[in-house]
PDB file of C-alpha atoms in Angstrom:
ATOM      1  CA  SER Y  16     -13.153 -37.193 -23.817  1.00 55.00           C
ATOM      2  CA  CYS Y  17     -10.664 -36.168 -26.454  1.00 70.00           C
ATOM      3  CA  GLU Y  18     -11.923 -32.590 -26.523  1.00 71.00           C
ATOM      4  CA  ALA Y  19     -11.474 -30.005 -23.794  1.00 66.00           C
ATOM      5  CA  PRO Y  20     -14.672 -29.074 -21.975  1.00 68.00           C
ATOM      6  CA  GLU Y  21     -16.160 -25.664 -22.800  1.00 69.00           C
ATOM      7  CA  GLY Y  22     -14.232 -22.802 -21.184  1.00 60.00           C
ATOM      8  CA  TYR Y  23     -10.952 -24.708 -20.926  1.00 61.00           C
ATOM      9  CA  VAL Y  24      -7.884 -23.838 -22.946  1.00 60.00           C
ATOM     10  CA  ASP Y  25      -5.123 -25.987 -24.369  1.00 61.00           C
ATOM     11  CA  ASN Y  26      -2.393 -24.049 -22.574  1.00 64.00           C
ATOM     12  CA  ALA Y  27      -0.672 -25.871 -19.728  1.00 66.00           C
ATOM     13  CA  ASP Y  28       0.609 -22.536 -18.381  1.00 70.00           C
ATOM     14  CA  ASP Y  29      -2.900 -21.400 -17.362  1.00 74.00           C
ATOM     15  CA  CYS Y  30      -3.170 -22.316 -13.689  1.00 76.00           C
ATOM     16  CA  ASN Y  31      -6.939 -21.854 -13.278  1.00 77.00           C
ATOM     17  CA  ASP Y  32      -9.180 -22.489 -16.279  1.00 77.00           C
ATOM     18  CA  ALA Y  33     -12.267 -21.850 -14.143  1.00 80.00           C
ATOM     19  CA  ASP Y  34     -11.360 -18.180 -13.485  1.00 78.00           C
ATOM     20  CA  GLY Y  35     -10.714 -15.895 -16.444  1.00 76.00           C
ATOM     21  CA  SER Y  36      -8.952 -13.302 -14.264  1.00 72.00           C
ATOM     22  CA  ILE Y  37      -6.252 -15.835 -13.349  1.00 72.00           C
ATOM     23  CA  HIS Y  38      -3.854 -16.490 -16.246  1.00 74.00           C
ATOM     24  CA  PRO Y  39      -0.265 -15.942 -17.377  1.00 76.00           C
ATOM     25  CA  GLY Y  40       0.255 -12.217 -17.900  1.00 64.00           C
ATOM     26  CA  ALA Y  41      -2.395 -11.136 -15.362  1.00 63.00           C
ATOM     27  CA  ILE Y  42      -1.439  -8.558 -12.736  1.00 57.00           C
ATOM     28  CA  ASP Y  43      -0.593 -10.457  -9.557  1.00 59.00           C
ATOM     29  CA  GLY Y  44      -2.002  -8.621  -6.548  1.00 59.00           C
ATOM     30  CA  CYS Y  45      -0.912  -8.852  -2.959  1.00 67.00           C
ATOM     31  CA  ASN Y  46      -3.996 -10.809  -1.950  1.00 62.00           C
ATOM     32  CA  GLY Y  47      -2.787 -14.359  -1.424  1.00 62.00           C
ATOM     33  CA  ILE Y  48      -4.077 -15.489  -4.851  1.00 67.00           C
ATOM     34  CA  ASP Y  49      -1.613 -16.476  -7.571  1.00 68.00           C
ATOM     35  CA  GLN Y  50      -3.202 -14.469 -10.386  1.00 65.00           C
ATOM     36  CA  ASP Y  51      -0.326 -14.559 -12.888  1.00 69.00           C
ATOM     37  CA  CYS Y  52       0.468 -18.324 -12.647  1.00 73.00           C
ATOM     38  CA  ALA Y  53       4.126 -17.535 -12.021  1.00 65.00           C
ATOM     39  CA  PRO Y  54       6.290 -18.331  -9.038  1.00 58.00           C
ATOM     40  CA  GLY Y  55       7.316 -15.477  -6.807  1.00 55.00           C
ATOM     41  CA  GLU Y  56       5.840 -13.242  -4.187  1.00 53.00           C
ATOM     42  CA  SER Y  57       3.518 -10.417  -5.188  1.00 67.00           C
ATOM     43  CA  CYS Y  58       3.913  -8.703  -1.798  1.00 70.00           C
ATOM     44  CA  PRO Y  59       7.100  -7.044  -0.636  1.00 75.00           C
ATOM     45  CA  SER Y  60       9.243  -9.519   1.307  1.00 75.00           C
ATOM     46  CA  GLY Y  61       8.071 -10.058   4.878  1.00 83.00           C
ATOM     47  CA  CYS Y  62       4.667  -8.444   4.296  1.00 89.00           C
ATOM     48  CA  ARG Y  63       1.147  -9.840   4.472  1.00 88.00           C
ATOM     49  CA  GLY Y  64      -1.634  -8.997   2.075  1.00 88.00           C
ATOM     50  CA  ALA Y  65      -5.212  -7.801   2.545  1.00 90.00           C
ATOM     51  CA  THR Y  66      -7.916  -6.382   0.301  1.00 90.00           C
ATOM     52  CA  TYR Y  67     -10.140  -3.343   0.821  1.00 94.00           C
ATOM     53  CA  GLY Y  68     -12.535  -2.237  -1.895  1.00 92.00           C
ATOM     54  CA  SER Y  69     -10.846  -2.852  -5.233  1.00 89.00           C
ATOM     55  CA  HIS Y  70      -7.269  -2.471  -3.959  1.00 91.00           C
ATOM     56  CA  ASP Y  71      -4.754  -4.882  -2.502  1.00 90.00           C
ATOM     57  CA  TYR Y  72      -2.659  -3.820   0.480  1.00 93.00           C
ATOM     58  CA  ALA Y  73       0.486  -5.146   2.096  1.00 94.00           C
ATOM     59  CA  TYR Y  74       1.210  -4.540   5.773  1.00 95.00           C
ATOM     60  CA  CYS Y  75       4.966  -4.705   6.251  1.00 95.00           C
ATOM     61  CA  PRO Y  76       6.093  -5.074   9.883  1.00 96.00           C
ATOM     62  CA  THR Y  77       9.696  -4.340   8.982  1.00 91.00           C
ATOM     63  CA  GLY Y  78      10.655  -0.965  10.418  1.00 94.00           C
ATOM     64  CA  THR Y  79      12.458   1.070   7.786  1.00 97.00           C
ATOM     65  CA  SER Y  80      12.864   4.640   6.528  1.00 98.00           C
ATOM     66  CA  TRP Y  81      10.180   6.270   4.388  1.00 98.00           C
ATOM     67  CA  THR Y  82      12.312   6.172   1.216  1.00 98.00           C
ATOM     68  CA  THR Y  83      13.188   2.495   1.702  1.00 97.00           C
ATOM     69  CA  ALA Y  84       9.500   1.713   2.316  1.00 97.00           C
ATOM     70  CA  ARG Y  85       8.631   3.615  -0.875  1.00 97.00           C
ATOM     71  CA  ASP Y  86      11.201   1.649  -2.862  1.00 96.00           C
ATOM     72  CA  ARG Y  87      10.136  -1.728  -1.434  1.00 93.00           C
ATOM     73  CA  CYS Y  88       6.524  -1.036  -2.369  1.00 93.00           C
ATOM     74  CA  ALA Y  89       7.569   0.022  -5.879  1.00 92.00           C
ATOM     75  CA  SER Y  90       9.623  -3.166  -6.316  1.00 89.00           C
ATOM     76  CA  THR Y  91       6.339  -5.120  -6.449  1.00 86.00           C
ATOM     77  CA  SER Y  92       4.409  -2.543  -8.516  1.00 85.00           C
ATOM     78  CA  MET Y  93       2.715  -1.080  -5.438  1.00 92.00           C
ATOM     79  CA  GLN Y  94       3.081   2.294  -3.723  1.00 95.00           C
ATOM     80  CA  LEU Y  95       3.034   3.571  -0.162  1.00 97.00           C
ATOM     81  CA  VAL Y  96      -0.624   3.773   0.781  1.00 97.00           C
ATOM     82  CA  ARG Y  97      -2.727   6.692  -0.454  1.00 97.00           C
ATOM     83  CA  ILE Y  98      -5.711   7.178   1.858  1.00 96.00           C
ATOM     84  CA  ASP Y  99      -8.795   8.552   0.122  1.00 94.00           C
ATOM     85  CA  SER Y 100     -11.544   8.110   2.729  1.00 95.00           C
ATOM     86  CA  SER Y 101     -12.240   7.763   6.436  1.00 95.00           C
ATOM     87  CA  GLY Y 102     -13.127   4.106   5.854  1.00 96.00           C
ATOM     88  CA  GLU Y 103      -9.803   3.436   4.176  1.00 96.00           C
ATOM     89  CA  ASN Y 104      -7.998   5.309   6.967  1.00 97.00           C
ATOM     90  CA  ALA Y 105      -9.643   3.052   9.566  1.00 97.00           C
ATOM     91  CA  PHE Y 106      -8.833  -0.058   7.478  1.00 97.00           C
ATOM     92  CA  VAL Y 107      -5.142   0.903   7.247  1.00 97.00           C
ATOM     93  CA  GLY Y 108      -5.040   1.615  10.988  1.00 97.00           C
ATOM     94  CA  ASP Y 109      -6.597  -1.788  11.732  1.00 97.00           C
ATOM     95  CA  LEU Y 110      -4.163  -3.462   9.350  1.00 95.00           C
ATOM     96  CA  GLY Y 111      -1.227  -2.012  11.289  1.00 95.00           C
ATOM     97  CA  GLY Y 112      -2.728  -2.745  14.702  1.00 94.00           C
ATOM     98  CA  THR Y 113      -0.548  -1.159  17.375  1.00 95.00           C
ATOM     99  CA  SER Y 114       2.203  -0.099  14.963  1.00 96.00           C
ATOM    100  CA  ILE Y 115       3.107   3.382  13.770  1.00 98.00           C
ATOM    101  CA  LEU Y 116       2.969   3.283   9.961  1.00 98.00           C
ATOM    102  CA  TRP Y 117       4.509   5.167   7.075  1.00 98.00           C
ATOM    103  CA  ILE Y 118       1.901   6.385   4.600  1.00 98.00           C
ATOM    104  CA  GLY Y 119       2.509   7.946   1.185  1.00 98.00           C
ATOM    105  CA  ALA Y 120       1.831  11.596   2.109  1.00 97.00           C
ATOM    106  CA  ASN Y 121       4.864  13.884   1.914  1.00 97.00           C
ATOM    107  CA  ASP Y 122       5.978  17.461   1.217  1.00 96.00           C
ATOM    108  CA  ARG Y 123       9.421  16.580  -0.120  1.00 95.00           C
ATOM    109  CA  SER Y 124       8.915  18.640  -3.298  1.00 94.00           C
ATOM    110  CA  SER Y 125       7.349  21.731  -1.731  1.00 94.00           C
ATOM    111  CA  GLU Y 126       7.597  22.463   1.992  1.00 93.00           C
ATOM    112  CA  GLY Y 127       4.158  22.657   3.599  1.00 91.00           C
ATOM    113  CA  ASN Y 128       2.379  21.265   0.519  1.00 94.00           C
ATOM    114  CA  PHE Y 129       1.635  17.638   1.386  1.00 96.00           C
ATOM    115  CA  VAL Y 130       0.649  15.418  -1.543  1.00 97.00           C
ATOM    116  CA  TRP Y 131       0.420  11.666  -2.045  1.00 97.00           C
ATOM    117  CA  ILE Y 132       3.402   9.747  -3.378  1.00 95.00           C
ATOM    118  CA  ASP Y 133       1.798   9.716  -6.847  1.00 94.00           C
ATOM    119  CA  GLY Y 134       1.435  13.530  -6.777  1.00 95.00           C
ATOM    120  CA  ALA Y 135      -2.317  13.507  -6.086  1.00 95.00           C
ATOM    121  CA  SER Y 136      -3.682  16.123  -3.717  1.00 93.00           C
ATOM    122  CA  ILE Y 137      -4.808  14.960  -0.300  1.00 93.00           C
ATOM    123  CA  ALA Y 138      -8.605  15.015  -0.136  1.00 82.00           C
ATOM    124  CA  SER Y 139      -9.072  12.995   3.053  1.00 77.00           C
ATOM    125  CA  ARG Y 140      -7.159  14.551   5.924  1.00 85.00           C
ATOM    126  CA  HIS Y 141      -6.647  12.901   9.260  1.00 96.00           C
ATOM    127  CA  TRP Y 142      -3.920  15.083  10.718  1.00 96.00           C
ATOM    128  CA  THR Y 143      -3.410  15.233  14.468  1.00 95.00           C
ATOM    129  CA  THR Y 144      -4.377  18.703  15.754  1.00 94.00           C
ATOM    130  CA  GLY Y 145      -1.458  21.076  15.135  1.00 93.00           C
ATOM    131  CA  TYR Y 146       0.003  18.984  12.301  1.00 94.00           C
ATOM    132  CA  PRO Y 147       1.602  19.149   9.888  1.00 94.00           C
ATOM    133  CA  ASP Y 148       3.945  21.352  11.877  1.00 94.00           C
ATOM    134  CA  GLY Y 149       6.997  21.450   9.604  1.00 93.00           C
ATOM    135  CA  SER Y 150       8.966  18.955  11.703  1.00 92.00           C
ATOM    136  CA  GLY Y 151       9.445  16.573   8.793  1.00 96.00           C
ATOM    137  CA  ASP Y 152       8.737  15.880   5.135  1.00 97.00           C
ATOM    138  CA  CYS Y 153       7.063  12.471   5.451  1.00 98.00           C
ATOM    139  CA  ALA Y 154       3.764  11.463   7.029  1.00 98.00           C
ATOM    140  CA  ARG Y 155       3.141   8.620   9.401  1.00 98.00           C
ATOM    141  CA  MET Y 156      -0.035   7.239  10.917  1.00 98.00           C
ATOM    142  CA  ASN Y 157       0.012   6.928  14.693  1.00 97.00           C
ATOM    143  CA  THR Y 158      -1.768   4.162  16.598  1.00 96.00           C
ATOM    144  CA  ASP Y 159      -4.848   6.412  16.966  1.00 97.00           C
ATOM    145  CA  ASP Y 160      -5.128   6.531  13.117  1.00 97.00           C
ATOM    146  CA  ARG Y 161      -4.158  10.231  13.089  1.00 98.00           C
ATOM    147  CA  TRP Y 162      -1.288  11.564  10.959  1.00 97.00           C
ATOM    148  CA  VAL Y 163       1.794  13.595  11.832  1.00 97.00           C
ATOM    149  CA  ASP Y 164       4.723  14.806   9.767  1.00 97.00           C
ATOM    150  CA  THR Y 165       8.136  13.556  10.809  1.00 97.00           C
ATOM    151  CA  ASP Y 166      11.715  13.045   9.672  1.00 97.00           C
ATOM    152  CA  CYS Y 167      11.824  10.607   6.726  1.00 98.00           C
ATOM    153  CA  THR Y 168      14.850   8.756   8.125  1.00 98.00           C
ATOM    154  CA  ARG Y 169      12.995   7.439  11.192  1.00 98.00           C
ATOM    155  CA  THR Y 170      12.041   3.775  11.037  1.00 98.00           C
ATOM    156  CA  TYR Y 171       8.442   2.543  11.097  1.00 98.00           C
ATOM    157  CA  ASP Y 172       6.366  -0.266   9.646  1.00 98.00           C
ATOM    158  CA  TYR Y 173       4.561   0.605   6.410  1.00 97.00           C
ATOM    159  CA  VAL Y 174       1.609  -0.198   4.186  1.00 97.00           C
ATOM    160  CA  CYS Y 175       1.777  -0.598   0.401  1.00 95.00           C
ATOM    161  CA  GLU Y 176      -1.249  -0.356  -1.911  1.00 95.00           C
ATOM    162  CA  SER Y 177      -1.969  -1.506  -5.437  1.00 89.00           C
ATOM    163  CA  ARG Y 178      -3.060   1.238  -7.833  1.00 76.00           C
TER     164      ARG Y 178
END
């Protein structure tokens, strides 16, 4: 045929004519699908992607400080994970397996007032009994999926999330 079938476009840059959400200029998530038709990794280097609900996540088994983890997430248009439900908390814990993980909760701006990295208040709280205890400004998730505050310069694996 000399004419393109219905639904196809005459743009060689479109890498999947059958899926309208996959095209040049689309937001490329960390989900293993090339959504923007461009070369390059959509997850931070060394991380592996997963999806929960409508968000993409990247588990990064590269122990680093909280601020470096924050910056690595931001370099791919993600952020350190913001946990909004018990289900999401369990998902993040499963994603990290037996690793201690940095999460996006912190009180760096106001001691004792933990908020998410994007400034949102923390609605879903999974603190270990007695925490936060003022021992640090950044939150981590332990292997039991409970949170503690700790020194931001310690090194742990981390989880990024699309927003």
